[in-house]
Coordinates of C-alpha atoms in Angstrom, one line a residue:
Chain A
M4 CA 0.0 0.0 0.0
T5 CA 3.0 2.3 0.4
A6 CA 4.0 1.6 -3.2
P7 CA 4.3 4.9 -5.1
T8 CA 1.4 4.3 -7.4
I9 CA 0.9 7.7 -8.7
A10 CA -0.1 8.7 -12.3
L11 CA -0.3 12.2 -13.6
A12 CA -2.7 12.8 -16.5
P13 CA -2.0 15.7 -18.9
P14 CA -3.7 18.8 -17.4
T15 CA -5.4 19.7 -20.7
D16 CA -8.5 17.5 -20.5
L17 CA -11.3 16.5 -18.2
S18 CA -9.7 13.4 -16.7
P19 CA -8.7 13.5 -13.0
R20 CA -5.3 15.2 -12.5
V21 CA -4.1 12.7 -9.9
R22 CA -4.9 9.1 -9.2
S23 CA -3.2 7.6 -6.2
L24 CA -3.5 5.3 -3.2
V25 CA -1.6 7.8 -1.1
P26 CA -3.8 10.5 0.6
E27 CA -0.9 13.0 0.8
D28 CA -0.7 13.0 -3.0
F29 CA -3.9 15.1 -2.9
A30 CA -3.8 18.6 -1.4
K31 CA -6.6 19.4 1.1
P32 CA -9.2 21.3 -1.0
S33 CA -9.5 25.0 -0.4
G34 CA -12.9 25.2 -2.1
R35 CA -11.6 27.1 -5.1
E36 CA -10.8 24.0 -7.1
E37 CA -13.1 23.3 -10.0
E38 CA -14.1 19.9 -8.5
W39 CA -14.8 21.4 -5.1
R40 CA -16.2 24.8 -6.0
F41 CA -19.9 23.9 -5.4
I42 CA -19.4 22.4 -2.0
P43 CA -20.9 24.4 0.9
N44 CA -18.5 25.8 3.5
G45 CA -17.4 23.2 6.0
A46 CA -19.2 20.3 4.2
F47 CA -17.4 16.9 4.1
A48 CA -14.6 18.3 6.4
Q49 CA -14.7 15.1 8.4
F50 CA -13.5 13.1 5.4
M51 CA -10.5 15.3 4.6
E52 CA -8.5 13.8 7.4
P53 CA -8.5 10.2 8.8
V54 CA -11.3 9.7 11.3
E55 CA -10.3 8.2 14.7
G56 CA -12.3 5.0 15.4
A57 CA -13.9 4.8 12.0
G58 CA -15.6 1.6 11.1
H59 CA -16.0 -0.2 7.8
V60 CA -19.0 -1.2 5.7
I61 CA -20.4 -4.7 5.7
A62 CA -23.0 -6.4 3.6
S63 CA -25.9 -8.6 4.6
A64 CA -26.3 -10.4 1.3
S65 CA -25.1 -14.0 1.6
A66 CA -23.8 -13.7 -2.0
A67 CA -21.2 -11.2 -0.9
T68 CA -18.1 -11.9 1.0
V69 CA -16.3 -9.5 3.3
V70 CA -12.5 -9.8 2.9
S71 CA -9.5 -8.2 4.4
I72 CA -8.5 -5.2 2.3
A73 CA -5.0 -6.5 2.2
A74 CA -6.2 -9.5 0.1
L75 CA -7.7 -7.2 -2.5
Q76 CA -6.3 -7.1 -6.0
S77 CA -7.6 -4.0 -7.5
S78 CA -6.2 -1.7 -10.2
W79 CA -8.5 1.1 -9.4
L80 CA -6.9 4.2 -7.9
P81 CA -8.6 6.9 -5.8
I82 CA -9.2 10.2 -7.6
D83 CA -9.5 12.6 -4.6
R84 CA -8.3 13.0 -1.1
P85 CA -11.4 11.6 0.7
S86 CA -11.5 8.5 -1.4
A87 CA -7.7 8.0 -0.9
I88 CA -8.1 8.4 2.8
A89 CA -10.9 5.9 2.8
R90 CA -9.0 3.4 0.7
A91 CA -5.9 3.8 3.0
H92 CA -7.9 3.3 6.2
V93 CA -10.7 0.8 5.3
T94 CA -9.9 -2.5 6.8
H95 CA -12.4 -4.7 4.9
A96 CA -13.9 -4.8 1.5
V97 CA -17.2 -6.2 0.4
I98 CA -16.8 -8.4 -2.7
L99 CA -19.5 -9.7 -4.9
E100 CA -18.6 -12.1 -7.7
I101 CA -20.9 -13.0 -10.5
P102 CA -19.4 -16.1 -12.1
A103 CA -18.8 -16.2 -15.8
D104 CA -21.8 -17.2 -17.9
H105 CA -24.1 -17.0 -14.9
E106 CA -27.5 -15.5 -15.5
S107 CA -29.4 -14.3 -12.5
T108 CA -33.1 -13.6 -12.9
E109 CA -33.7 -12.2 -9.4
P110 CA -31.9 -9.1 -8.4
I111 CA -29.1 -9.5 -5.9
H112 CA -29.7 -7.2 -2.9
L113 CA -26.6 -5.9 -1.2
S114 CA -27.8 -4.2 2.0
L115 CA -24.9 -2.3 3.5
S116 CA -24.4 -1.1 7.0
G117 CA -21.5 0.5 8.9
T118 CA -19.7 -0.8 12.0
S119 CA -19.4 2.7 13.4
G120 CA -21.0 6.2 13.1
V121 CA -18.4 7.0 10.4
S122 CA -17.5 4.1 8.2
Y123 CA -15.1 3.7 5.3
E124 CA -16.5 1.8 2.4
H125 CA -15.0 -0.4 -0.3
V126 CA -17.3 -2.4 -2.5
E127 CA -16.2 -4.4 -5.5
I128 CA -18.6 -6.1 -7.9
R129 CA -17.2 -8.3 -10.6
F130 CA -19.4 -9.5 -13.4
G131 CA -17.7 -12.5 -15.1
R132 CA -17.6 -12.9 -18.9
F133 CA -21.0 -13.3 -20.5
S134 CA -22.8 -13.1 -17.1
K135 CA -26.1 -11.2 -16.7
A136 CA -27.3 -9.9 -13.4
T137 CA -28.8 -7.0 -11.5
V138 CA -27.3 -5.8 -8.2
I139 CA -29.1 -3.4 -5.9
I140 CA -26.9 -1.7 -3.4
E141 CA -28.5 0.0 -0.4
Q142 CA -26.0 2.3 1.2
P143 CA -26.0 2.4 5.1
I144 CA -28.8 4.2 6.7
E145 CA -27.3 4.9 10.1
S146 CA -23.7 5.6 9.1
A147 CA -21.8 8.4 7.5
V148 CA -19.8 6.7 4.7
C149 CA -16.8 7.6 2.6
G150 CA -15.4 5.3 0.0
S151 CA -15.7 3.6 -3.3
I152 CA -17.7 1.2 -5.4
V153 CA -15.6 -0.5 -8.1
V154 CA -17.4 -2.5 -10.8
T155 CA -15.7 -4.7 -13.3
V156 CA -17.9 -5.6 -16.2
G157 CA -16.6 -8.7 -18.0
D158 CA -16.5 -9.1 -21.7
G159 CA -19.9 -9.6 -23.2
S160 CA -21.8 -9.4 -19.9
T161 CA -24.9 -7.4 -19.1
A162 CA -24.5 -5.7 -15.7
T163 CA -27.0 -3.6 -13.9
V164 CA -26.1 -1.9 -10.7
V165 CA -28.5 0.3 -8.8
N166 CA -27.0 2.3 -5.9
V167 CA -29.6 3.7 -3.4
S168 CA -28.4 6.5 -1.1
D169 CA -31.1 7.1 1.5
S170 CA -29.4 7.6 4.8
N171 CA -30.6 9.5 7.8
R172 CA -30.9 13.2 7.3
T173 CA -28.1 14.2 9.6
L174 CA -25.4 12.3 7.8
E175 CA -22.9 13.0 5.1
S176 CA -21.8 10.6 2.4
L177 CA -19.1 10.7 -0.2
L178 CA -18.8 7.9 -2.8
T179 CA -16.8 7.4 -5.9
W180 CA -18.3 4.8 -8.2
H181 CA -16.2 3.5 -11.0
A182 CA -17.0 0.9 -13.7
D183 CA -14.5 -0.7 -16.1
I184 CA -16.5 -2.0 -19.1
G185 CA -15.2 -4.9 -21.1
R186 CA -15.5 -5.7 -24.7
D187 CA -19.1 -5.7 -26.0
A188 CA -20.4 -5.5 -22.4
H189 CA -23.4 -3.5 -21.3
F190 CA -23.3 -1.6 -18.0
T191 CA -26.2 0.2 -16.5
G192 CA -25.4 2.2 -13.4
T193 CA -28.3 3.9 -11.7
Q194 CA -27.8 6.2 -8.8
V195 CA -30.9 6.9 -6.6
S196 CA -30.2 9.8 -4.2
L197 CA -32.8 10.6 -1.6
G198 CA -31.4 10.9 1.9
G199 CA -28.6 12.4 3.9
A200 CA -27.8 15.9 4.9
R201 CA -25.1 16.2 2.2
L202 CA -24.3 13.7 -0.5
R203 CA -21.6 13.6 -3.1
V204 CA -21.4 10.8 -5.6
L205 CA -18.8 10.6 -8.4
P206 CA -19.7 8.0 -11.0
S207 CA -17.2 7.3 -13.7
V208 CA -16.7 4.7 -16.5
S209 CA -13.9 3.7 -18.7
Y210 CA -13.7 1.0 -21.3
L211 CA -11.4 -2.0 -21.5
G212 CA -12.3 -3.0 -25.1
T213 CA -14.3 -2.0 -28.1
G214 CA -18.1 -2.2 -28.3
G215 CA -18.8 -1.4 -24.6
N216 CA -22.0 0.3 -23.7
A217 CA -22.6 2.4 -20.6
Q218 CA -25.9 3.8 -19.3
L219 CA -25.4 6.1 -16.4
L220 CA -28.8 7.0 -15.0
G221 CA -29.7 8.9 -11.9
V222 CA -32.6 10.3 -10.0
F223 CA -32.2 12.7 -7.1
L224 CA -34.7 14.4 -4.9
A225 CA -33.5 17.2 -2.6
D226 CA -35.6 19.0 -0.1
E227 CA -35.1 21.7 2.5
G228 CA -31.5 22.2 3.4
Q229 CA -30.2 19.2 1.5
F230 CA -27.1 19.3 -0.6
M231 CA -26.4 16.7 -3.3
E232 CA -23.7 16.7 -5.9
H233 CA -23.4 14.2 -8.7
R234 CA -20.2 14.6 -10.7
L235 CA -19.8 12.1 -13.6
F236 CA -16.8 11.3 -15.8
V237 CA -17.1 9.2 -18.9
D238 CA -13.7 8.4 -20.3
H239 CA -14.0 7.3 -23.9
D240 CA -10.6 5.8 -24.7
R241 CA -11.6 2.9 -27.0
P242 CA -13.2 2.9 -30.4
N243 CA -16.8 2.1 -31.1
C244 CA -18.2 2.3 -27.6
T245 CA -21.3 4.1 -26.5
S246 CA -22.4 6.1 -23.4
N247 CA -25.7 7.6 -22.5
V248 CA -26.1 9.7 -19.3
V249 CA -29.5 10.7 -18.0
Y250 CA -29.8 12.3 -14.6
K251 CA -33.0 13.8 -13.3
G252 CA -33.4 15.9 -10.2
A253 CA -36.3 17.4 -8.4
L254 CA -35.8 20.1 -5.7
S255 CA -38.2 21.4 -3.2
G256 CA -37.9 23.6 -0.2
E257 CA -35.7 26.4 1.0
K258 CA -31.9 26.0 0.5
S259 CA -32.2 22.7 -1.3
H260 CA -29.2 22.6 -3.6
T261 CA -28.1 20.1 -6.2
V262 CA -25.1 20.1 -8.5
W263 CA -24.7 18.0 -11.5
V264 CA -21.5 18.0 -13.5
G265 CA -21.2 15.6 -16.5
D266 CA -17.7 15.4 -17.9
V267 CA -17.4 13.4 -21.1
L268 CA -14.0 13.0 -22.7
V269 CA -13.6 11.5 -26.1
R270 CA -9.9 10.7 -26.6
R271 CA -8.2 10.7 -29.9
E272 CA -8.2 6.9 -30.2
A273 CA -12.0 6.7 -29.4
T274 CA -13.2 6.8 -32.9
G275 CA -16.8 5.8 -33.9
I276 CA -18.2 6.4 -30.4
D277 CA -21.7 7.5 -29.7
T278 CA -22.3 9.6 -26.6
Y279 CA -25.1 11.6 -25.2
E280 CA -25.7 13.2 -21.8
I281 CA -28.5 15.1 -20.3
N282 CA -29.5 16.5 -17.0
R283 CA -33.0 17.7 -16.3
N284 CA -34.0 19.4 -13.1
L285 CA -37.4 20.3 -11.8
L286 CA -37.8 23.1 -9.3
L287 CA -40.9 22.5 -7.2
S288 CA -40.6 25.6 -5.0
D289 CA -38.9 28.9 -4.5
G290 CA -35.5 28.9 -2.7
A291 CA -34.1 25.9 -4.4
R292 CA -31.0 26.0 -6.5
A293 CA -29.8 23.5 -9.2
D294 CA -26.4 23.8 -10.8
S295 CA -26.0 21.9 -14.0
V296 CA -22.7 21.7 -16.0
P297 CA -22.4 19.4 -19.0
N298 CA -18.9 19.2 -20.4
L299 CA -18.1 17.4 -23.6
E300 CA -14.5 17.4 -24.8
L301 CA -13.8 15.9 -28.2
E302 CA -10.2 15.1 -29.2
T303 CA -11.4 13.4 -32.4
G304 CA -14.1 14.5 -34.8
D305 CA -14.4 10.9 -36.1
V306 CA -17.4 10.0 -33.9
A307 CA -20.8 8.6 -34.7
S308 CA -22.6 11.0 -32.5
A309 CA -21.8 13.3 -29.5
G310 CA -24.2 15.5 -27.7
H311 CA -25.2 17.0 -24.4
A312 CA -28.1 18.9 -22.9
S313 CA -29.2 20.4 -19.7
A314 CA -32.6 21.9 -18.8
T315 CA -33.9 23.2 -15.5
G316 CA -37.6 24.0 -15.4
R317 CA -40.2 24.9 -12.9
F318 CA -43.4 23.0 -12.1
D319 CA -45.4 25.9 -13.5
D320 CA -48.6 27.4 -12.5
D321 CA -50.3 26.5 -15.8
Q322 CA -49.6 22.8 -15.3
L323 CA -50.9 23.1 -11.7
F324 CA -54.0 24.9 -12.8
Y325 CA -54.8 22.3 -15.5
L326 CA -54.5 19.4 -13.1
Q327 CA -56.5 21.2 -10.4
A328 CA -59.2 22.1 -12.9
R329 CA -59.7 18.4 -13.2
G330 CA -60.3 18.0 -9.5
I331 CA -56.8 17.0 -8.5
D332 CA -55.6 18.8 -5.4
E333 CA -52.3 20.6 -5.3
E334 CA -50.3 18.0 -3.4
T335 CA -51.5 15.2 -5.6
A336 CA -50.8 17.3 -8.7
R337 CA -47.3 17.9 -7.6
Q338 CA -46.8 14.2 -6.8
L339 CA -48.2 13.2 -10.2
V340 CA -45.8 15.5 -12.0
V341 CA -42.7 14.4 -10.0
R342 CA -43.6 10.7 -10.4
G343 CA -44.0 11.3 -14.1
F344 CA -40.7 13.1 -14.2
F345 CA -38.8 10.2 -12.7
A346 CA -40.8 7.4 -14.2
D347 CA -38.7 6.9 -17.3
I348 CA -35.6 6.3 -15.2
V349 CA -37.2 4.3 -12.4
S350 CA -39.0 2.1 -15.0
R351 CA -35.6 1.0 -16.3
I352 CA -34.7 -0.7 -13.1
P353 CA -35.3 -4.3 -14.2
D354 CA -37.3 -5.4 -11.2
A355 CA -41.0 -4.4 -10.6
E356 CA -40.7 -4.6 -6.8
W357 CA -37.7 -2.3 -6.7
Q358 CA -39.4 0.1 -9.1
T359 CA -42.4 0.2 -6.7
D360 CA -40.1 0.6 -3.7
I361 CA -38.2 3.5 -5.2
M362 CA -41.3 5.3 -6.4
G363 CA -42.8 4.7 -2.9
R364 CA -39.9 6.4 -1.3
I365 CA -40.1 9.3 -3.7
G366 CA -43.8 9.7 -2.9
A367 CA -43.2 9.4 0.8
R368 CA -40.6 12.2 0.6
L369 CA -43.1 14.4 -1.1
G370 CA -45.5 13.9 1.8
V371 CA -48.1 12.0 -0.1
P372 CA -48.8 8.3 0.1
V373 CA -48.3 6.7 -3.2
E374 CA -51.2 4.9 -4.9
I375 CA -49.8 2.5 -7.5
V376 CA -52.3 2.8 -10.3
G377 CA -53.7 -0.4 -11.5
D378 CA -53.0 -2.2 -8.2
D379 CA -56.5 -2.8 -7.1
E380 CA -58.6 -5.9 -8.0
Chain B
M19 CA -81.7 20.2 -12.0
S20 CA -78.8 22.5 -11.3
Q21 CA -78.2 26.1 -11.9
L22 CA -75.1 28.2 -12.4
V23 CA -75.7 31.9 -11.7
I24 CA -73.3 34.7 -12.5
T25 CA -74.2 38.1 -11.2
D26 CA -72.6 41.4 -12.1
L27 CA -69.1 39.8 -12.3
H28 CA -66.2 42.2 -12.5
A29 CA -62.7 40.7 -12.8
S30 CA -59.2 41.9 -13.6
V31 CA -56.1 40.3 -15.0
I32 CA -52.9 40.5 -12.8
T33 CA -49.9 41.5 -14.9
D34 CA -46.5 42.8 -14.1
A35 CA -47.8 46.2 -15.0
G36 CA -50.6 45.9 -12.5
E37 CA -54.3 45.0 -12.7
R38 CA -56.4 45.6 -15.7
E39 CA -60.2 45.2 -15.7
I40 CA -61.4 42.8 -18.3
L41 CA -64.9 41.6 -17.1
R42 CA -67.2 44.6 -16.6
G43 CA -70.4 43.3 -15.1
V44 CA -71.3 39.9 -16.5
T45 CA -74.8 38.5 -15.5
L46 CA -75.9 35.1 -16.8
T47 CA -78.0 32.2 -15.5
L48 CA -77.4 28.7 -17.0
D49 CA -79.7 25.8 -16.2
S50 CA -79.1 22.0 -16.6
G51 CA -79.9 20.8 -20.0
C52 CA -79.5 24.2 -21.6
T53 CA -76.7 25.4 -24.0
H54 CA -75.8 29.0 -24.1
A55 CA -73.4 30.3 -26.7
I56 CA -71.2 33.2 -25.9
M57 CA -70.0 34.9 -29.0
G58 CA -67.7 37.8 -29.4
P59 CA -64.7 39.3 -31.2
N60 CA -61.1 38.6 -30.1
G61 CA -60.1 40.4 -27.0
S62 CA -63.7 40.8 -25.7
G63 CA -62.9 38.9 -22.5
K64 CA -64.9 35.8 -23.3
S65 CA -62.0 33.4 -22.5
T66 CA -61.4 35.4 -19.3
L67 CA -64.9 34.6 -18.3
A68 CA -64.2 30.9 -18.7
Y69 CA -61.0 31.1 -16.7
V70 CA -62.6 33.2 -13.9
I71 CA -65.4 30.6 -13.5
A72 CA -62.7 27.8 -13.3
G73 CA -60.6 29.9 -10.8
H74 CA -57.3 30.6 -12.7
P75 CA -55.0 32.4 -10.3
K76 CA -54.0 35.0 -12.9
Y77 CA -57.4 36.7 -12.5
V78 CA -58.9 38.5 -9.5
V79 CA -62.6 39.0 -9.0
T80 CA -63.2 42.5 -7.9
S81 CA -67.0 42.3 -7.4
G82 CA -70.0 40.2 -8.2
T83 CA -70.8 36.5 -7.5
I84 CA -70.8 33.1 -9.1
T85 CA -73.0 30.4 -7.5
L86 CA -73.6 26.8 -8.3
D87 CA -76.9 25.6 -6.8
G88 CA -76.6 28.3 -4.2
Q89 CA -73.0 27.5 -3.3
D90 CA -70.4 30.2 -3.5
V91 CA -68.1 29.2 -6.3
L92 CA -65.7 32.1 -5.8
A93 CA -64.9 30.7 -2.3
M94 CA -63.8 27.4 -3.7
S95 CA -60.3 26.4 -4.8
V96 CA -59.8 25.3 -8.4
D97 CA -60.0 21.6 -7.6
E98 CA -63.1 22.1 -5.4
R99 CA -64.8 23.8 -8.3
A100 CA -64.1 20.8 -10.5
K101 CA -65.4 18.5 -7.7
A102 CA -68.5 20.6 -7.4
G103 CA -69.3 19.9 -11.0
L104 CA -67.7 22.6 -13.1
F105 CA -65.6 21.7 -16.1
L106 CA -63.5 23.9 -18.4
A107 CA -62.5 22.6 -21.8
M108 CA -59.5 24.8 -22.5
Q109 CA -58.6 26.6 -25.7
Y110 CA -54.9 25.7 -25.2
P111 CA -54.7 22.5 -23.1
V112 CA -51.5 22.4 -21.1
E113 CA -48.8 19.8 -21.7
V114 CA -47.8 17.7 -18.6
P115 CA -44.7 15.8 -19.5
G116 CA -44.2 12.4 -17.9
V117 CA -47.8 12.0 -16.8
S118 CA -49.6 9.4 -18.9
V119 CA -53.1 10.1 -20.1
S120 CA -54.5 7.0 -18.5
N121 CA -52.9 7.9 -15.1
F122 CA -54.1 11.5 -15.4
L123 CA -57.7 10.5 -16.3
R124 CA -57.9 7.9 -13.5
T125 CA -56.5 10.3 -10.9
S126 CA -58.9 13.0 -12.1
V127 CA -62.0 10.8 -12.2
T128 CA -61.1 9.4 -8.7
A129 CA -60.8 13.0 -7.4
V130 CA -64.1 14.2 -8.9
R131 CA -66.1 11.1 -8.1
G132 CA -64.6 10.8 -4.6
E133 CA -63.7 7.1 -5.1
A134 CA -61.5 5.2 -7.5
P135 CA -63.4 3.6 -10.4
K136 CA -63.3 -0.2 -10.5
L137 CA -60.4 -1.1 -12.7
R138 CA -62.3 -3.5 -15.0
T139 CA -65.2 -1.1 -15.9
W140 CA -62.8 1.8 -15.9
V141 CA -60.6 0.4 -18.7
K142 CA -63.7 -0.5 -20.7
D143 CA -65.2 3.0 -20.2
M144 CA -62.0 4.7 -21.2
K145 CA -61.6 2.6 -24.3
T146 CA -65.2 3.1 -25.4
S147 CA -64.9 6.9 -24.8
M148 CA -61.7 7.1 -26.8
A149 CA -63.2 5.0 -29.6
D150 CA -66.2 7.4 -29.7
L151 CA -63.9 10.3 -30.3
Q152 CA -61.8 8.3 -32.8
M153 CA -58.8 8.5 -30.6
D154 CA -56.1 5.8 -31.1
P155 CA -55.9 3.6 -27.9
A156 CA -52.1 4.3 -27.9
F157 CA -53.0 7.8 -26.6
A158 CA -53.6 6.4 -23.2
E159 CA -49.9 5.8 -22.7
R160 CA -48.7 9.1 -24.0
S161 CA -47.9 12.1 -21.8
V162 CA -50.8 14.4 -21.3
N163 CA -51.1 16.7 -24.3
E164 CA -47.4 16.4 -25.1
G165 CA -46.8 16.4 -28.8
F166 CA -50.6 16.3 -29.5
S167 CA -51.9 18.1 -32.5
G168 CA -54.4 20.8 -32.0
G169 CA -57.2 18.4 -32.9
E170 CA -55.9 15.7 -30.6
K171 CA -55.8 18.1 -27.7
K172 CA -59.4 19.1 -28.2
R173 CA -60.5 15.5 -28.5
H174 CA -58.7 14.8 -25.2
E175 CA -60.6 17.7 -23.6
I176 CA -63.9 16.3 -24.7
L177 CA -62.8 12.8 -23.6
Q178 CA -62.4 14.2 -20.1
L179 CA -65.8 16.0 -20.4
G180 CA -67.5 12.6 -21.1
L181 CA -65.6 10.8 -18.3
L182 CA -66.0 13.5 -15.6
A183 CA -69.7 14.1 -16.5
P184 CA -69.8 17.6 -14.8
K185 CA -73.0 19.5 -14.1
F186 CA -71.8 22.4 -16.2
A187 CA -69.2 22.5 -19.0
I188 CA -67.6 25.6 -20.2
L189 CA -66.1 25.1 -23.7
D190 CA -63.5 27.7 -24.4
E191 CA -63.2 28.0 -28.2
T192 CA -63.2 24.2 -28.5
D193 CA -63.8 24.7 -32.3
S194 CA -60.8 26.8 -32.9
G195 CA -58.2 25.2 -35.2
L196 CA -60.3 22.1 -36.0
D197 CA -61.0 20.9 -39.5
V198 CA -64.5 19.9 -40.4
D199 CA -64.1 16.2 -39.5
A200 CA -62.6 16.9 -36.2
L201 CA -65.2 19.6 -35.5
R202 CA -67.9 17.1 -36.1
I203 CA -66.3 14.4 -33.9
V204 CA -65.8 16.8 -31.1
S205 CA -69.3 18.2 -31.4
E206 CA -70.8 14.7 -31.3
G207 CA -68.8 14.2 -28.1
V208 CA -70.4 17.3 -26.6
N209 CA -73.9 16.2 -27.7
R210 CA -73.3 12.8 -26.1
Y211 CA -72.4 14.5 -22.9
R212 CA -75.6 16.6 -23.0
E213 CA -77.8 13.6 -23.6
A214 CA -76.1 11.4 -21.0
T215 CA -76.0 13.8 -18.2
D216 CA -78.5 16.6 -19.0
G217 CA -75.6 18.9 -18.3
G218 CA -75.6 22.6 -19.0
V219 CA -73.1 24.0 -21.6
L220 CA -71.5 27.4 -21.9
L221 CA -70.1 27.4 -25.4
I222 CA -67.6 30.2 -26.0
T223 CA -66.8 30.8 -29.7
H224 CA -65.7 33.3 -32.2
Y225 CA -67.4 31.6 -35.2
T226 CA -70.9 30.3 -35.8
R227 CA -69.9 27.1 -37.5
I228 CA -69.9 24.9 -34.3
L229 CA -73.5 25.9 -33.8
R230 CA -74.3 23.8 -36.9
Y231 CA -73.4 20.8 -34.9
I232 CA -74.3 21.8 -31.3
H233 CA -77.7 23.4 -30.9
A234 CA -77.6 26.5 -28.7
D235 CA -80.8 27.5 -26.9
V236 CA -79.6 31.0 -26.2
V237 CA -76.9 33.2 -27.9
H238 CA -75.2 36.0 -26.1
V239 CA -73.1 38.7 -27.8
F240 CA -70.0 39.4 -25.6
V241 CA -68.2 42.7 -26.2
G242 CA -66.0 44.9 -24.0
G243 CA -66.2 42.5 -21.0
R244 CA -69.9 42.0 -20.8
I245 CA -73.0 40.7 -22.5
V246 CA -74.4 43.3 -24.8
E247 CA -77.2 41.4 -26.5
T248 CA -79.1 38.1 -25.9
G249 CA -81.3 36.3 -28.3
G250 CA -82.3 32.9 -29.7
P251 CA -80.4 30.8 -32.2
E252 CA -81.3 33.2 -34.9
L253 CA -79.0 35.8 -33.4
A254 CA -76.1 33.6 -34.5
D255 CA -77.2 33.8 -38.1
V256 CA -77.3 37.6 -37.8
L257 CA -73.7 37.6 -36.5
E258 CA -72.6 35.2 -39.2
A259 CA -73.9 37.7 -41.8
E260 CA -73.0 41.0 -40.2
G261 CA -70.0 40.2 -37.9
Y262 CA -69.3 42.1 -34.7
D263 CA -68.7 45.5 -36.1
R264 CA -72.0 47.0 -35.1
Y265 CA -71.4 46.0 -31.4
V266 CA -67.7 46.9 -31.4
A267 CA -68.5 50.4 -32.8
A268 CA -71.3 50.9 -30.2
T269 CA -69.0 50.1 -27.2
A270 CA -65.9 51.9 -28.6

């Protein structure tokens, strides 16, 4: 662990400047750096230095094993100070292996919990060649966590990972989430952000071969006082791969603040790729703030398609009037619109029970019990 | 037998530049089973009357009353008015992305009826109503009004009219932008509603052509924010021949 595994990327593109297992290789952020500039004063300070007595994250799923971190063979390197500190101090890793050629029809539920109030996390999920499975990760509810999820998507496999962050409202969480996508493999990574006082999630993908496909999807719902940042990085470094990023956020209440940054880098060698990213935000009330920054950097013009978009809109008075004029009360109208807004992402979770569960949590957060239409009789 | 009574209604629109009076003393009584046409030139305030009855927050009532069977409509919220039996078919129906037509209709019908319709009969009712209006069943899964053509939006409004079966329907320029076939289909939908429920209709229009398909018992001429003349169906023929110039000149 003390090996000087440090790599410096050229400072001209969107890729992380530093990747290292050594926390000291990362300066303590001042808040003026591009990647930290949206963070509220004092937020995540506890993760900038090692925490005395921090625990680690364990999993309840029998399919997963908890191993000593020392036994871990991982090529992934942390990209910022908190993730490097977590990697340096976490004692155990949660490992989930999907064997080659294995097809799982039922989703694998990975329910995580921390062994202490602040817990370091390291989760690795490895999809073997030509496997097909869905993994639903539920982040700890009672623990502030800092750490990483590392997904390896084997050649030709179809991997779906849903990460649900819905912790108690007093807690901070900071997660990096990287996926390496094999040749002709399909990866869908869906982030569901609901809980916590402050949440920062950094999903990223890179490709290990040609023909890889990445779907990075996200729903986030921030209300009064909540801060959520999602900062994505898609690193197109192989030819003929595709990426599609769709993140949707709804904000309600005073001082709710969300940040979405989508960095897509298409390197010179990544010819024939197809990429599109979009962030849509729905402001449900005054006093909410949504920052949205799509960045697309092309080092080659020889691509099939490359695009990005961002739109932040209000739940407007005319929509509300139309629904109310049909007898629907204001709360239900709001609920209908938010459910509709999120439906196209949630419906892509390949399990009906989890779709219902996620929609139910969204509805509960909006203060209205959810009626699942078509559920009676 | 229900009655919608509007008495000396004055209302203003709220804009950034302040309030501007649009309705200047509207008085009208509409009974169940009756259809009144309100005809007037552009900018006469007839659409404002429709919105004020439905309770759009952009308008403020400065004096006068609206009652439905003696109940004070102006004291009700927008959704309470719909539940009390008022329906506004809008000239420009609003797009609600992400909310499917079937989900919207069922939520609306549940709210207005006070209980969820039984799923089996509901699906049948919806399909029958859509077929009557020559709407493709695939519409049920599309987002409310999103990407609908003008004619599709109007059919969707009349679909709601049939399913919600209100006591009174206010149709705000439902005929505008419709070709002859669509106008006929939409008019037949309104006529089915009248027969099925004995509801009252306030038909707001600029042109007389919809009156060839929907019989109006009473025709009002609306100019300058109030009714300036009231007559029978024959008044529409006079307006068709002569236009509104005579009235506009008189109030100018």
